[in-house]
mmCIF file of C-alpha atoms in Angstrom:
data_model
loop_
_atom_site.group_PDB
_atom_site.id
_atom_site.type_symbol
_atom_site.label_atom_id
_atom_site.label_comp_id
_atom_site.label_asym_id
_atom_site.label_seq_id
_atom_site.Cartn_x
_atom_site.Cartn_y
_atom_site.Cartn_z
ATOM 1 C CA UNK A 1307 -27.725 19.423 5.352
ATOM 2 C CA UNK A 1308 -28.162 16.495 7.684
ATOM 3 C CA UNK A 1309 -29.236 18.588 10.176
ATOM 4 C CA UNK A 1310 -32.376 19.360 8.136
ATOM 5 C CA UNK A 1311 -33.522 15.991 7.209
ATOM 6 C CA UNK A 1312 -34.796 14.900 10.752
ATOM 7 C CA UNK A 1313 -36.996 17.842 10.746
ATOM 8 C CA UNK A 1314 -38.261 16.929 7.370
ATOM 9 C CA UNK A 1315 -38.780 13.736 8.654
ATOM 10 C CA UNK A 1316 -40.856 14.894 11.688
ATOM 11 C CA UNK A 1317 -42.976 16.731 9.286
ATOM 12 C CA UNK A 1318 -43.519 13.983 7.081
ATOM 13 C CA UNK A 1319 -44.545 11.661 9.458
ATOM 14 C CA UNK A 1320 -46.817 13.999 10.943
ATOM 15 C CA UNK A 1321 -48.532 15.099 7.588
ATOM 16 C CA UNK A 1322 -50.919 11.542 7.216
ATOM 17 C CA UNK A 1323 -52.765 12.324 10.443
ATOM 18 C CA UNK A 1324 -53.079 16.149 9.942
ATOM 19 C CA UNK A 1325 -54.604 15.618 6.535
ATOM 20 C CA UNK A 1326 -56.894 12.878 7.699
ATOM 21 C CA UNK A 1327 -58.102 14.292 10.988
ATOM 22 C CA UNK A 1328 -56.587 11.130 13.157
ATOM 23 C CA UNK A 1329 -53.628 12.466 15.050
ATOM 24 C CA UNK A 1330 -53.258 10.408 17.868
ATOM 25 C CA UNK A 1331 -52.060 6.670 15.855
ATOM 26 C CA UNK A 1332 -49.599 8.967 14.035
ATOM 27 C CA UNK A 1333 -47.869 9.777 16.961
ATOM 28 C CA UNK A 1334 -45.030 6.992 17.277
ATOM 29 C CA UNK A 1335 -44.056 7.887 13.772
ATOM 30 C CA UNK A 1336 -42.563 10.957 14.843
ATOM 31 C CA UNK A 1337 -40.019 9.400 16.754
ATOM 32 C CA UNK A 1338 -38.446 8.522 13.273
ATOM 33 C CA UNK A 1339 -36.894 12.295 13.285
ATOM 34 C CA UNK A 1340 -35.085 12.182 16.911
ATOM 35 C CA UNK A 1341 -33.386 8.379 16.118
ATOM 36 C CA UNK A 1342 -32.547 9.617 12.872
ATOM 37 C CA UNK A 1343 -30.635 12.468 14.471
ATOM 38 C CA UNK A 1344 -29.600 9.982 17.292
ATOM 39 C CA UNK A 1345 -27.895 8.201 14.332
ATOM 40 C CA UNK A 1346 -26.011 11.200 12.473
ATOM 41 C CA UNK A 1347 -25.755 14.451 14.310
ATOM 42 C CA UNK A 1348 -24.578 15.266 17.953
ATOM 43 C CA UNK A 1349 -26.017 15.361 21.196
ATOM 44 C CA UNK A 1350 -26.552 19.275 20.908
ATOM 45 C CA UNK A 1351 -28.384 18.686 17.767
ATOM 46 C CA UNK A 1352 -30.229 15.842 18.739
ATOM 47 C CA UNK A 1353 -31.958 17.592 21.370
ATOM 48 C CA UNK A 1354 -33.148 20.667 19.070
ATOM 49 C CA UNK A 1355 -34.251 17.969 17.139
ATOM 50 C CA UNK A 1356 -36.749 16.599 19.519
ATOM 51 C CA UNK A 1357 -38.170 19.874 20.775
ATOM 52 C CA UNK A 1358 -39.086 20.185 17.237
ATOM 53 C CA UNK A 1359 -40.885 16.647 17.197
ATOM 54 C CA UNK A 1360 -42.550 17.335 20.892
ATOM 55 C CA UNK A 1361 -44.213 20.339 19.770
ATOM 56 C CA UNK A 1362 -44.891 19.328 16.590
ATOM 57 C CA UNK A 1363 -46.645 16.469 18.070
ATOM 58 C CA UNK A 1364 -48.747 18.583 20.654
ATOM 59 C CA UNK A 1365 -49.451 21.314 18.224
ATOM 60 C CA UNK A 1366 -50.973 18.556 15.693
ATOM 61 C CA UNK A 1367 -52.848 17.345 18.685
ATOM 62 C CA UNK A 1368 -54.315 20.272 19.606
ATOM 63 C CA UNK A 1369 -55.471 21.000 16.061
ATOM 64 C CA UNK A 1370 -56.589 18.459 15.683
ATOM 65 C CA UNK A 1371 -59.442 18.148 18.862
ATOM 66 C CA UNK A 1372 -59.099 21.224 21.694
ATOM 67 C CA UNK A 1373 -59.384 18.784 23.957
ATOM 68 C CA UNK A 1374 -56.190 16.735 25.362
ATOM 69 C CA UNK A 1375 -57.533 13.107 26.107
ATOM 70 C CA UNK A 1376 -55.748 10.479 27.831
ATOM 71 C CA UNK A 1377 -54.657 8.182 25.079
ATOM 72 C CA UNK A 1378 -53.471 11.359 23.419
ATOM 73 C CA UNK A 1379 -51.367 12.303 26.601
ATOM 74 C CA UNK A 1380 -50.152 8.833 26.909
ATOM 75 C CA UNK A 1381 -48.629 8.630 23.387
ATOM 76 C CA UNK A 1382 -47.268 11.917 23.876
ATOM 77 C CA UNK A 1383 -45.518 10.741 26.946
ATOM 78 C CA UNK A 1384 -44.004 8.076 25.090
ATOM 79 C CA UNK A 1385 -42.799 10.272 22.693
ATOM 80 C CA UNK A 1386 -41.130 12.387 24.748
ATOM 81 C CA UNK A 1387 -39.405 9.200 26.526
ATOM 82 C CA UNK A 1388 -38.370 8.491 23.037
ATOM 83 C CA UNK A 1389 -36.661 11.781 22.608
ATOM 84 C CA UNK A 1390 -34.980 11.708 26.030
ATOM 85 C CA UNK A 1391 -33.754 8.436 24.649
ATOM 86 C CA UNK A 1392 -32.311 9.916 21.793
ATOM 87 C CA UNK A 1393 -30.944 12.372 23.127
ATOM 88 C CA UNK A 1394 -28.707 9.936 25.619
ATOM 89 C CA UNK A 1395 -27.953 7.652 22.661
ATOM 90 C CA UNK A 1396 -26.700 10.624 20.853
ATOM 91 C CA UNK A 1397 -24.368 11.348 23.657
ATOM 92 C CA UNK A 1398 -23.204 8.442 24.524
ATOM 93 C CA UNK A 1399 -22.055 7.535 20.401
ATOM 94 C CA UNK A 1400 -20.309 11.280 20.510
ATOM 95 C CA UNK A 1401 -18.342 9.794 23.679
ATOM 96 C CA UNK A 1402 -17.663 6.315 22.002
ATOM 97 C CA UNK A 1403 -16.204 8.292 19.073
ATOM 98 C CA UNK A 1404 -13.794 10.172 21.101
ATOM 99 C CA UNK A 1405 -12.438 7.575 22.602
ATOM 100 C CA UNK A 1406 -12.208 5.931 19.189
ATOM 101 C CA UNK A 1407 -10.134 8.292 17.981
ATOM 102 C CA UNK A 1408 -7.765 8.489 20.191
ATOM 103 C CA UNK A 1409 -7.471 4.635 20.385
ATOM 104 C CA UNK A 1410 -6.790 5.366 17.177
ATOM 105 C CA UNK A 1411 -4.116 7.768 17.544
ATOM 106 C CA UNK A 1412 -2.398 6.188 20.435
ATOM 107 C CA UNK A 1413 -2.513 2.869 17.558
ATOM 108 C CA UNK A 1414 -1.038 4.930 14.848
ATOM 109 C CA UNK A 1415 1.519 6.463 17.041
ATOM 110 C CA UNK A 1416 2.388 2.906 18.478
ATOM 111 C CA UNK A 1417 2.515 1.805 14.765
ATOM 112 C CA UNK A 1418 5.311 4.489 13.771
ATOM 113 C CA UNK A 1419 7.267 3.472 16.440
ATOM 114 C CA UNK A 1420 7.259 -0.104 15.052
ATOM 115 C CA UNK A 1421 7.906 1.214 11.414
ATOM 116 C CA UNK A 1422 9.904 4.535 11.649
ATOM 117 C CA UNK A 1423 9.271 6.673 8.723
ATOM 118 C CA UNK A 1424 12.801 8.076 7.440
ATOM 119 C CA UNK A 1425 14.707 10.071 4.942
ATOM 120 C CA UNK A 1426 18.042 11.138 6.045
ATOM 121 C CA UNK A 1427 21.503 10.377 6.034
ATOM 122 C CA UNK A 1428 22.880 7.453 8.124
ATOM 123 C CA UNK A 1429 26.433 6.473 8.154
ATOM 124 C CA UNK A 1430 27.078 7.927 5.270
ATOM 125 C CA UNK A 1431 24.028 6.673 3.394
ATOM 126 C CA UNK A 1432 21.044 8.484 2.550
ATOM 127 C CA UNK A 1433 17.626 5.962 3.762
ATOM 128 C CA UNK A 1434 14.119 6.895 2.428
ATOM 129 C CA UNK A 1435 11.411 4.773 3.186
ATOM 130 C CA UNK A 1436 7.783 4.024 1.768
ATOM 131 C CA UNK A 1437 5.355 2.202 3.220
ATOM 132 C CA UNK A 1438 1.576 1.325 2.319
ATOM 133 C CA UNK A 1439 -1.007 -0.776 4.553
ATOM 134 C CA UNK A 1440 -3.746 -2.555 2.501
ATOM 135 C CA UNK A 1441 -5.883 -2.133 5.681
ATOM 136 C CA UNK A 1442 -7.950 0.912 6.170
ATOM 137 C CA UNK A 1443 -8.187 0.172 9.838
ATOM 138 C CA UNK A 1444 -4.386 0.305 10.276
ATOM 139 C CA UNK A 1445 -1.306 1.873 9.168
ATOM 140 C CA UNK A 1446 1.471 -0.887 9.439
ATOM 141 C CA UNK A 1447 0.783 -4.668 8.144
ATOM 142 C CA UNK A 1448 2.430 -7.622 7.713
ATOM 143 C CA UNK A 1449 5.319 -5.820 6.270
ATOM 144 C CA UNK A 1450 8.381 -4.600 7.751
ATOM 145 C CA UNK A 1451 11.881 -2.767 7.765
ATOM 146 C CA UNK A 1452 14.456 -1.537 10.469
ATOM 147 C CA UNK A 1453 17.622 -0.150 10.188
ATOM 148 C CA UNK A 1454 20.754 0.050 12.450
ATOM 149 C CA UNK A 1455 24.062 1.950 12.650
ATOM 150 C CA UNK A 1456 26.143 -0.749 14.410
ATOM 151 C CA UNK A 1457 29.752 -1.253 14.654
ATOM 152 C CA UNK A 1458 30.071 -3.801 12.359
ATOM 153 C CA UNK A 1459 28.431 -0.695 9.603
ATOM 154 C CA UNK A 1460 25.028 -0.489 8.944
ATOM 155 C CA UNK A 1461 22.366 -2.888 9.015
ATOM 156 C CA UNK A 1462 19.233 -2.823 7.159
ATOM 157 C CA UNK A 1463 16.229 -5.448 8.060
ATOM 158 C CA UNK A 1464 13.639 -5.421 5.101
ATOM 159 C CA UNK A 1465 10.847 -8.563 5.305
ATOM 160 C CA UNK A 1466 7.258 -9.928 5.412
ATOM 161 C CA UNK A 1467 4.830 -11.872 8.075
ATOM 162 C CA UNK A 1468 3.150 -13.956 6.393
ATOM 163 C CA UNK A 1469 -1.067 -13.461 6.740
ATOM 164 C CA UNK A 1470 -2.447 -10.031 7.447
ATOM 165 C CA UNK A 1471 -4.347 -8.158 10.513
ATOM 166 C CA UNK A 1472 -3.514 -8.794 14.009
ATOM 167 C CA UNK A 1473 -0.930 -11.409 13.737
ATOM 168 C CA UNK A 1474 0.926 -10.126 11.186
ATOM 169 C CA UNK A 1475 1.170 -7.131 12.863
ATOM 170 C CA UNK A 1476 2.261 -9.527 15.771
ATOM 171 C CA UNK A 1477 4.631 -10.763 14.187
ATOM 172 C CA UNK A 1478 6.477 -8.084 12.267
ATOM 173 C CA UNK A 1479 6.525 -6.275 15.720
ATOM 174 C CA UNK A 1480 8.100 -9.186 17.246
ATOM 175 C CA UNK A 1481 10.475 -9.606 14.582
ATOM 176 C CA UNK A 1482 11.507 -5.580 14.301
ATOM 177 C CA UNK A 1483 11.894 -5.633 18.234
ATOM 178 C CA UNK A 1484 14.270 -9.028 18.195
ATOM 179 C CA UNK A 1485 16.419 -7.189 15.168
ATOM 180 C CA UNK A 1486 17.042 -4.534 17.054
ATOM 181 C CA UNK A 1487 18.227 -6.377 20.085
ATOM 182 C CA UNK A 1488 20.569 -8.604 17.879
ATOM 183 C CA UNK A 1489 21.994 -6.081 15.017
ATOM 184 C CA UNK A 1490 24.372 -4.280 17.476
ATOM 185 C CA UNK A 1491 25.931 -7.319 18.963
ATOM 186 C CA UNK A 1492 25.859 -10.179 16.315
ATOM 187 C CA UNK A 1493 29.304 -10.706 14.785
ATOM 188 C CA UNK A 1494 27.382 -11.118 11.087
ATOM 189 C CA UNK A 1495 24.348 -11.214 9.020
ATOM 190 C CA UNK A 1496 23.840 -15.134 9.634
ATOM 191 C CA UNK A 1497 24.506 -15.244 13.329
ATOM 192 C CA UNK A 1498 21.322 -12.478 12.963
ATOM 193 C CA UNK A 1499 18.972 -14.775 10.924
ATOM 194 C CA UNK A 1500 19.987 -17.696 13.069
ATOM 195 C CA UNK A 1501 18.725 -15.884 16.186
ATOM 196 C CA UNK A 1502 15.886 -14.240 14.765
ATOM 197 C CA UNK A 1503 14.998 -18.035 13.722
ATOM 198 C CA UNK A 1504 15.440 -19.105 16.869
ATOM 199 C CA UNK A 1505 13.270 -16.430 18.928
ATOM 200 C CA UNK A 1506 10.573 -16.300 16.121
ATOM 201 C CA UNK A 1507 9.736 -20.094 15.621
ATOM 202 C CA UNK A 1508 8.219 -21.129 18.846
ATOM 203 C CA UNK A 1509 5.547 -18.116 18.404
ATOM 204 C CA UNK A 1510 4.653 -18.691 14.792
ATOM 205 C CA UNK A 1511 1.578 -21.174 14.050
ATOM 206 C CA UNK A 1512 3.233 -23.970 11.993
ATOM 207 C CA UNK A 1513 2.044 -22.374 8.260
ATOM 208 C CA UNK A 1514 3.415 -19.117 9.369
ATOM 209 C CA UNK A 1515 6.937 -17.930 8.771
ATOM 210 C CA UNK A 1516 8.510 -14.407 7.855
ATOM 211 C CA UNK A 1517 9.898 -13.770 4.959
ATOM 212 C CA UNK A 1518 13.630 -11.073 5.242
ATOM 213 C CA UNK A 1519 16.652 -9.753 3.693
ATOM 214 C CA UNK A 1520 19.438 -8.650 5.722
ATOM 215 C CA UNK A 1521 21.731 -5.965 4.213
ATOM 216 C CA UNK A 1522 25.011 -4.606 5.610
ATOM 217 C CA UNK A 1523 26.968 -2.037 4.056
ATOM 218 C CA UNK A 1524 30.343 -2.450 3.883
ATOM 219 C CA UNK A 1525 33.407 -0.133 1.957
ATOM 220 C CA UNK A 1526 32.359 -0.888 -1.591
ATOM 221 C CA UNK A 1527 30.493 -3.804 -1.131
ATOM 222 C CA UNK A 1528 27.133 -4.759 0.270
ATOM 223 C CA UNK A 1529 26.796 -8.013 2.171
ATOM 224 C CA UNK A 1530 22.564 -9.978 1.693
ATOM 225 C CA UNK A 1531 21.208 -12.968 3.599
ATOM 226 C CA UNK A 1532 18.336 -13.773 1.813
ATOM 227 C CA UNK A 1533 15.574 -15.930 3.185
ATOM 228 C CA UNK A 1534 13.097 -16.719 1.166
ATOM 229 C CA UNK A 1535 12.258 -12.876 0.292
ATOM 230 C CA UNK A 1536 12.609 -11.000 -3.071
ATOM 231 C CA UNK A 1537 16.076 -10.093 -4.199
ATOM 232 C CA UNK A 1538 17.480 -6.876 -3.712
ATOM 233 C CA UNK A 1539 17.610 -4.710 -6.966
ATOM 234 C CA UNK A 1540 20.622 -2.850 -7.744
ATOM 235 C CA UNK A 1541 20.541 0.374 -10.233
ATOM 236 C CA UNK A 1542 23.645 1.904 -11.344
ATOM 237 C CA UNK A 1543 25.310 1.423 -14.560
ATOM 238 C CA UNK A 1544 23.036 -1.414 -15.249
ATOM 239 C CA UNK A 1545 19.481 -2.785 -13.571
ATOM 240 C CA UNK A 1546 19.962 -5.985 -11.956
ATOM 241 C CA UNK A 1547 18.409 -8.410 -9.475
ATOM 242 C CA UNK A 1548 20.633 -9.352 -6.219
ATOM 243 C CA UNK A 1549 19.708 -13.202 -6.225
ATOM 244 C CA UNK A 1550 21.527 -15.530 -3.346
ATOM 245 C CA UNK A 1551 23.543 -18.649 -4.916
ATOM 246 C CA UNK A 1552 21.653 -20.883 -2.458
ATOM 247 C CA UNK A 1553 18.358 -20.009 -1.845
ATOM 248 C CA UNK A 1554 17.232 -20.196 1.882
ATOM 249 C CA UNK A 1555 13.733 -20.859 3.641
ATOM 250 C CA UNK A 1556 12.273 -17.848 5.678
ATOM 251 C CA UNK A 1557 12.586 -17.118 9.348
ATOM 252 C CA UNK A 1558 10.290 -19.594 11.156
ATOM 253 C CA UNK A 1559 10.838 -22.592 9.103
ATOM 254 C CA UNK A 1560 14.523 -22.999 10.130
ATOM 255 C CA UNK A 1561 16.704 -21.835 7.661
ATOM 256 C CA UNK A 1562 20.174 -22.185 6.744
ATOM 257 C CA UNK A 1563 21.210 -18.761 5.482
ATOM 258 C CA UNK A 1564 24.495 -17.846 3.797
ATOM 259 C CA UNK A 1565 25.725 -14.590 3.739
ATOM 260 C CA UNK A 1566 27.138 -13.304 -0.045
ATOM 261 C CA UNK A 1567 28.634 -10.207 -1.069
ATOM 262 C CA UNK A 1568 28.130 -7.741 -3.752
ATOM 263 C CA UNK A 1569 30.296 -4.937 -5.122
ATOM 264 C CA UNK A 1570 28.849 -1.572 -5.053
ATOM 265 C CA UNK A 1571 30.186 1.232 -7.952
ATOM 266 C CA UNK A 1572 29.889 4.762 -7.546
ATOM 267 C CA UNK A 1573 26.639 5.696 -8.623
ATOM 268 C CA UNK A 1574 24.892 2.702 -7.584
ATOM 269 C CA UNK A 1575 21.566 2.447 -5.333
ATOM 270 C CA UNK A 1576 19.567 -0.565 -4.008
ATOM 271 C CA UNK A 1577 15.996 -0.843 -3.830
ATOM 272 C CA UNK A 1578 14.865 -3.062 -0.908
ATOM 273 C CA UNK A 1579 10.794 -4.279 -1.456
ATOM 274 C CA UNK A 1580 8.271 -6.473 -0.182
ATOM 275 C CA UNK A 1581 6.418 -8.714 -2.667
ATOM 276 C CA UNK A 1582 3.189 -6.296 -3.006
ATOM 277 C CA UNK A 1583 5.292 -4.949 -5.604
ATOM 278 C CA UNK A 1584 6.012 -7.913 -7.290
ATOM 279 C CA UNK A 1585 3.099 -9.489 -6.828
ATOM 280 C CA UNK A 1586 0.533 -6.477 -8.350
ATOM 281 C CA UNK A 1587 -1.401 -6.859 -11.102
ATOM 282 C CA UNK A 1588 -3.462 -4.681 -13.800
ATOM 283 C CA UNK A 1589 -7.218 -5.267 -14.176
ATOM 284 C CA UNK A 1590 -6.686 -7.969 -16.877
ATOM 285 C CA UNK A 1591 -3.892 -9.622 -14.668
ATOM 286 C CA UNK A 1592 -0.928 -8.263 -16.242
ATOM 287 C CA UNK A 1593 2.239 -8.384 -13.605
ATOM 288 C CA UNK A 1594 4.021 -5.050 -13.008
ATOM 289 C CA UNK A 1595 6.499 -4.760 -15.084
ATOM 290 C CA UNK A 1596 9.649 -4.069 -11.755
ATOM 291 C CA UNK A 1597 12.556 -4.047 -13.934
ATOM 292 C CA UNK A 1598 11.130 -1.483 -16.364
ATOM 293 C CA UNK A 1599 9.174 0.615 -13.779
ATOM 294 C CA UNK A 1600 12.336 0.362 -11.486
ATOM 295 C CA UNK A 1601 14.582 1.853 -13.811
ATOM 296 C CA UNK A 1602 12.335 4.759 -15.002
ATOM 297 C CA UNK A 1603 11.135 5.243 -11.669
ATOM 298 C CA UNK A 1604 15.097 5.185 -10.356
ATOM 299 C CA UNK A 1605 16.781 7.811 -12.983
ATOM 300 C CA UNK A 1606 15.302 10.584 -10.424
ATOM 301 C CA UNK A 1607 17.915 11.748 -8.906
ATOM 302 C CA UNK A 1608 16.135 12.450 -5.808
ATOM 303 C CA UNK A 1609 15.614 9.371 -3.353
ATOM 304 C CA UNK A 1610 12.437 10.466 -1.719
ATOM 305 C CA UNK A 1611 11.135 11.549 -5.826
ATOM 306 C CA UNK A 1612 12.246 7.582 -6.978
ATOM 307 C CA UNK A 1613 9.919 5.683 -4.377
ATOM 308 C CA UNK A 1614 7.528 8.326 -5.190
ATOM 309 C CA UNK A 1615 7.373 7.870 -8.508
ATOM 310 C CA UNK A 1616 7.855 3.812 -8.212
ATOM 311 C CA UNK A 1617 4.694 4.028 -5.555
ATOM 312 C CA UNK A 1618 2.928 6.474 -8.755
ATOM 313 C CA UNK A 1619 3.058 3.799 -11.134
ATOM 314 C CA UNK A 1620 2.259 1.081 -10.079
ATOM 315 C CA UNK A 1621 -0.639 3.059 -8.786
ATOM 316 C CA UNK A 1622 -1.128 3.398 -12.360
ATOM 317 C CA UNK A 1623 -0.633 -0.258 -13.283
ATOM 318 C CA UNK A 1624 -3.083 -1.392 -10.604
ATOM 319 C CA UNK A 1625 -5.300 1.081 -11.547
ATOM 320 C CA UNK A 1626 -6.085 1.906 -7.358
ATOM 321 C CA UNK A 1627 -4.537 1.385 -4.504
ATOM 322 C CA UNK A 1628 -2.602 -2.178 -3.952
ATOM 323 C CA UNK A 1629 -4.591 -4.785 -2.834
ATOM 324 C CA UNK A 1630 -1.319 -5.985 -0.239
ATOM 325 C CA UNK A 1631 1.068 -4.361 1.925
ATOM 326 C CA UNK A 1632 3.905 -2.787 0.606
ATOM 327 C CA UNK A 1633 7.233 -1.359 1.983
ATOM 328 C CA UNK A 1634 9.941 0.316 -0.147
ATOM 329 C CA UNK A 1635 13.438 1.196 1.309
ATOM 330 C CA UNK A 1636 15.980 2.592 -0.640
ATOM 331 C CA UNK A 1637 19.315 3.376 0.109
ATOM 332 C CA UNK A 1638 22.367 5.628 -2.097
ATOM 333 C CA UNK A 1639 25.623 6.580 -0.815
ATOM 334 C CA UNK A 1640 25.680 10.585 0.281
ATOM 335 C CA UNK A 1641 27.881 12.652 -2.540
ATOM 336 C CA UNK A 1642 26.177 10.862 -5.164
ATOM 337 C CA UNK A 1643 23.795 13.936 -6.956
ATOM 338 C CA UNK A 1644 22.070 11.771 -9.544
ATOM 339 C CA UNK A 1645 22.197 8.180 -10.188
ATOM 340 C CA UNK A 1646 23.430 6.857 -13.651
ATOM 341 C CA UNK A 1647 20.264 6.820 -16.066
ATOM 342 C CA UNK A 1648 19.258 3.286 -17.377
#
């Protein structure tokens, strides 16, 4: 269909000075039809387009007096400059959109190594993941999440960069990459929030920090160090909120984190999030309602179904996609067929 409309445009401009005899000061309005076609179709394309518009333009002239004069032949000349023209722009846009795309690709691929998509079975737990960039230019945020099988069990890094676009991204990646240096030799979860601290801060702007929760799994327990990010939420036989006893700033404003532990019951699951859950709201500003959305969205028995159907609605709370990152991590013990219903 776009193909057609440069024609049509060639036409149109051409259709003043055929009805009224004056071809000639007509002329440079048919090089609307090549630059349209220089703007939307391809090179190939482009160049069928101005053949049309060159003998278009010599056909009108020659109806229009049998005789070719020079201010005729000089327009004409400049039209046909002005499709050669096009013709190169055309080319040269196809080229800058190849390259484009695989900048892109080489991005996104460079992105999923950052933020590894995953839903399978580590030590003994089964990890599904869910992640949404506000972005449209990017697929990975401010928001992030790692995981580790270490000796000491495994380790689970779930936070948030403060700010958005380059430097979150910054950021996150610096913070992912220092995690994963740290979570296979750190004795525990502090030591690891201590360092990360301590490699993050002299980077960060002063009003930027990161936001994390660091989970370990232990036999029957889980052990947090919160700092500064939303709690953990735990489903099992009840729906509850994993808050520390003593609260703790976020990475990059020096923190002093204490580790806590929490016992885990056959059955249970825990829902790791960023605060673009928490922090959504409905058209007329209602907050999404976690706890209740949690536990209907958590009696699937399927991990990769819950997220799905946690990411579905608050979809339908916000009424469109959510206006900040978001990263969901979830985590239930292998064996376990169905949670408990809430």
């Amino acid at each position: 269909m776009s193909f057609l409309l440069a024609p049509v445009g060639c036409l149109l401009a051409a259709t003043p000075g055929l009805l009224i005899g004056r071809v000639q000061p007509i002329l440079p309005l048919l090089a609307i039809g090549p630059l349209m076609a220089a703007t939307f179709l391809s090179a190939r394309r482009t160049f069928l387009v101005c053949c049309w518009t060159v003998l278009l333009a010599f056909a009108a002239g020659l109806g229009a007096s049998p005789h070719v004069t020079a201010g005729f032949a000089v327009r004409w000349a400049g039209l046909l400059l002005g499709c050669v023209c096009s013709v190169y722009a055309a080319r040269q846009r196809g080229r800058l959109r190849g390259r484009l795309a695989e900048a892109r690709e080489v991005a996104r691929i460079t992105q999923e190594a950052i933020l590894r998509p995953l839903s399978r079975t580590l030590s003994g737990t089964h990890v599904s993941t869910r992640y949404h960039c506000a972005s449209r230019e990017s697929s990975v945020g401010g928001d992030l999440y790692d995981v580790a099988v270490t000796p000491y069990g495994l380790r689970v890094l779930v936070g948030d960069a403060r700010g958005h676009g380059l430097d979150a991204l910054r950021t996150a990646a610096d913070t992912v990459t220092a995690f994963r240096e740290l979570a296979y030799t750190a004795a525990d979860l502090t030591t690891i929030a201590r360092a990360l601290d301590a490699r993050l801060s002299p980077h960060l702007a002063p009003e930027d920090f990161v936001t994390a929760v660091l989970v370990e799994f232990g036999p029957g327990e889980v052990r947090l160090v919160n700092c500064g990010h939303p709690a953990p939420l735990r489903s099992g036989q009840r729906l509850e909120l994993l808050e520390p006893r003593v609260p703790a700033l976020p990475l990059g404003l020096h923190p002093d984190p204490r580790q806590y532990r929490v016992r885990l019951q056959p059955g249970d699951r825990l829902l790791l999030y960023t605060d673009g859950l928490t922090d959504s709201r409905a058209p007329d500003g209602t907050p999404f309602a976690l706890l209740a959305e949690s536990a209907l969205a958590l009696s699937e028995p399927m991990p990769d179904a819950a997220l799905h159907a946690l990411y579905e609605g608050l979809l339908a709370h916000t009424g469109g996609p959510p206006t900040d990152d978001l990263a969901l991590v979830l985590y239930q013990p292998t064996g376990v067929t169905a949670p408990v219903r809430v």
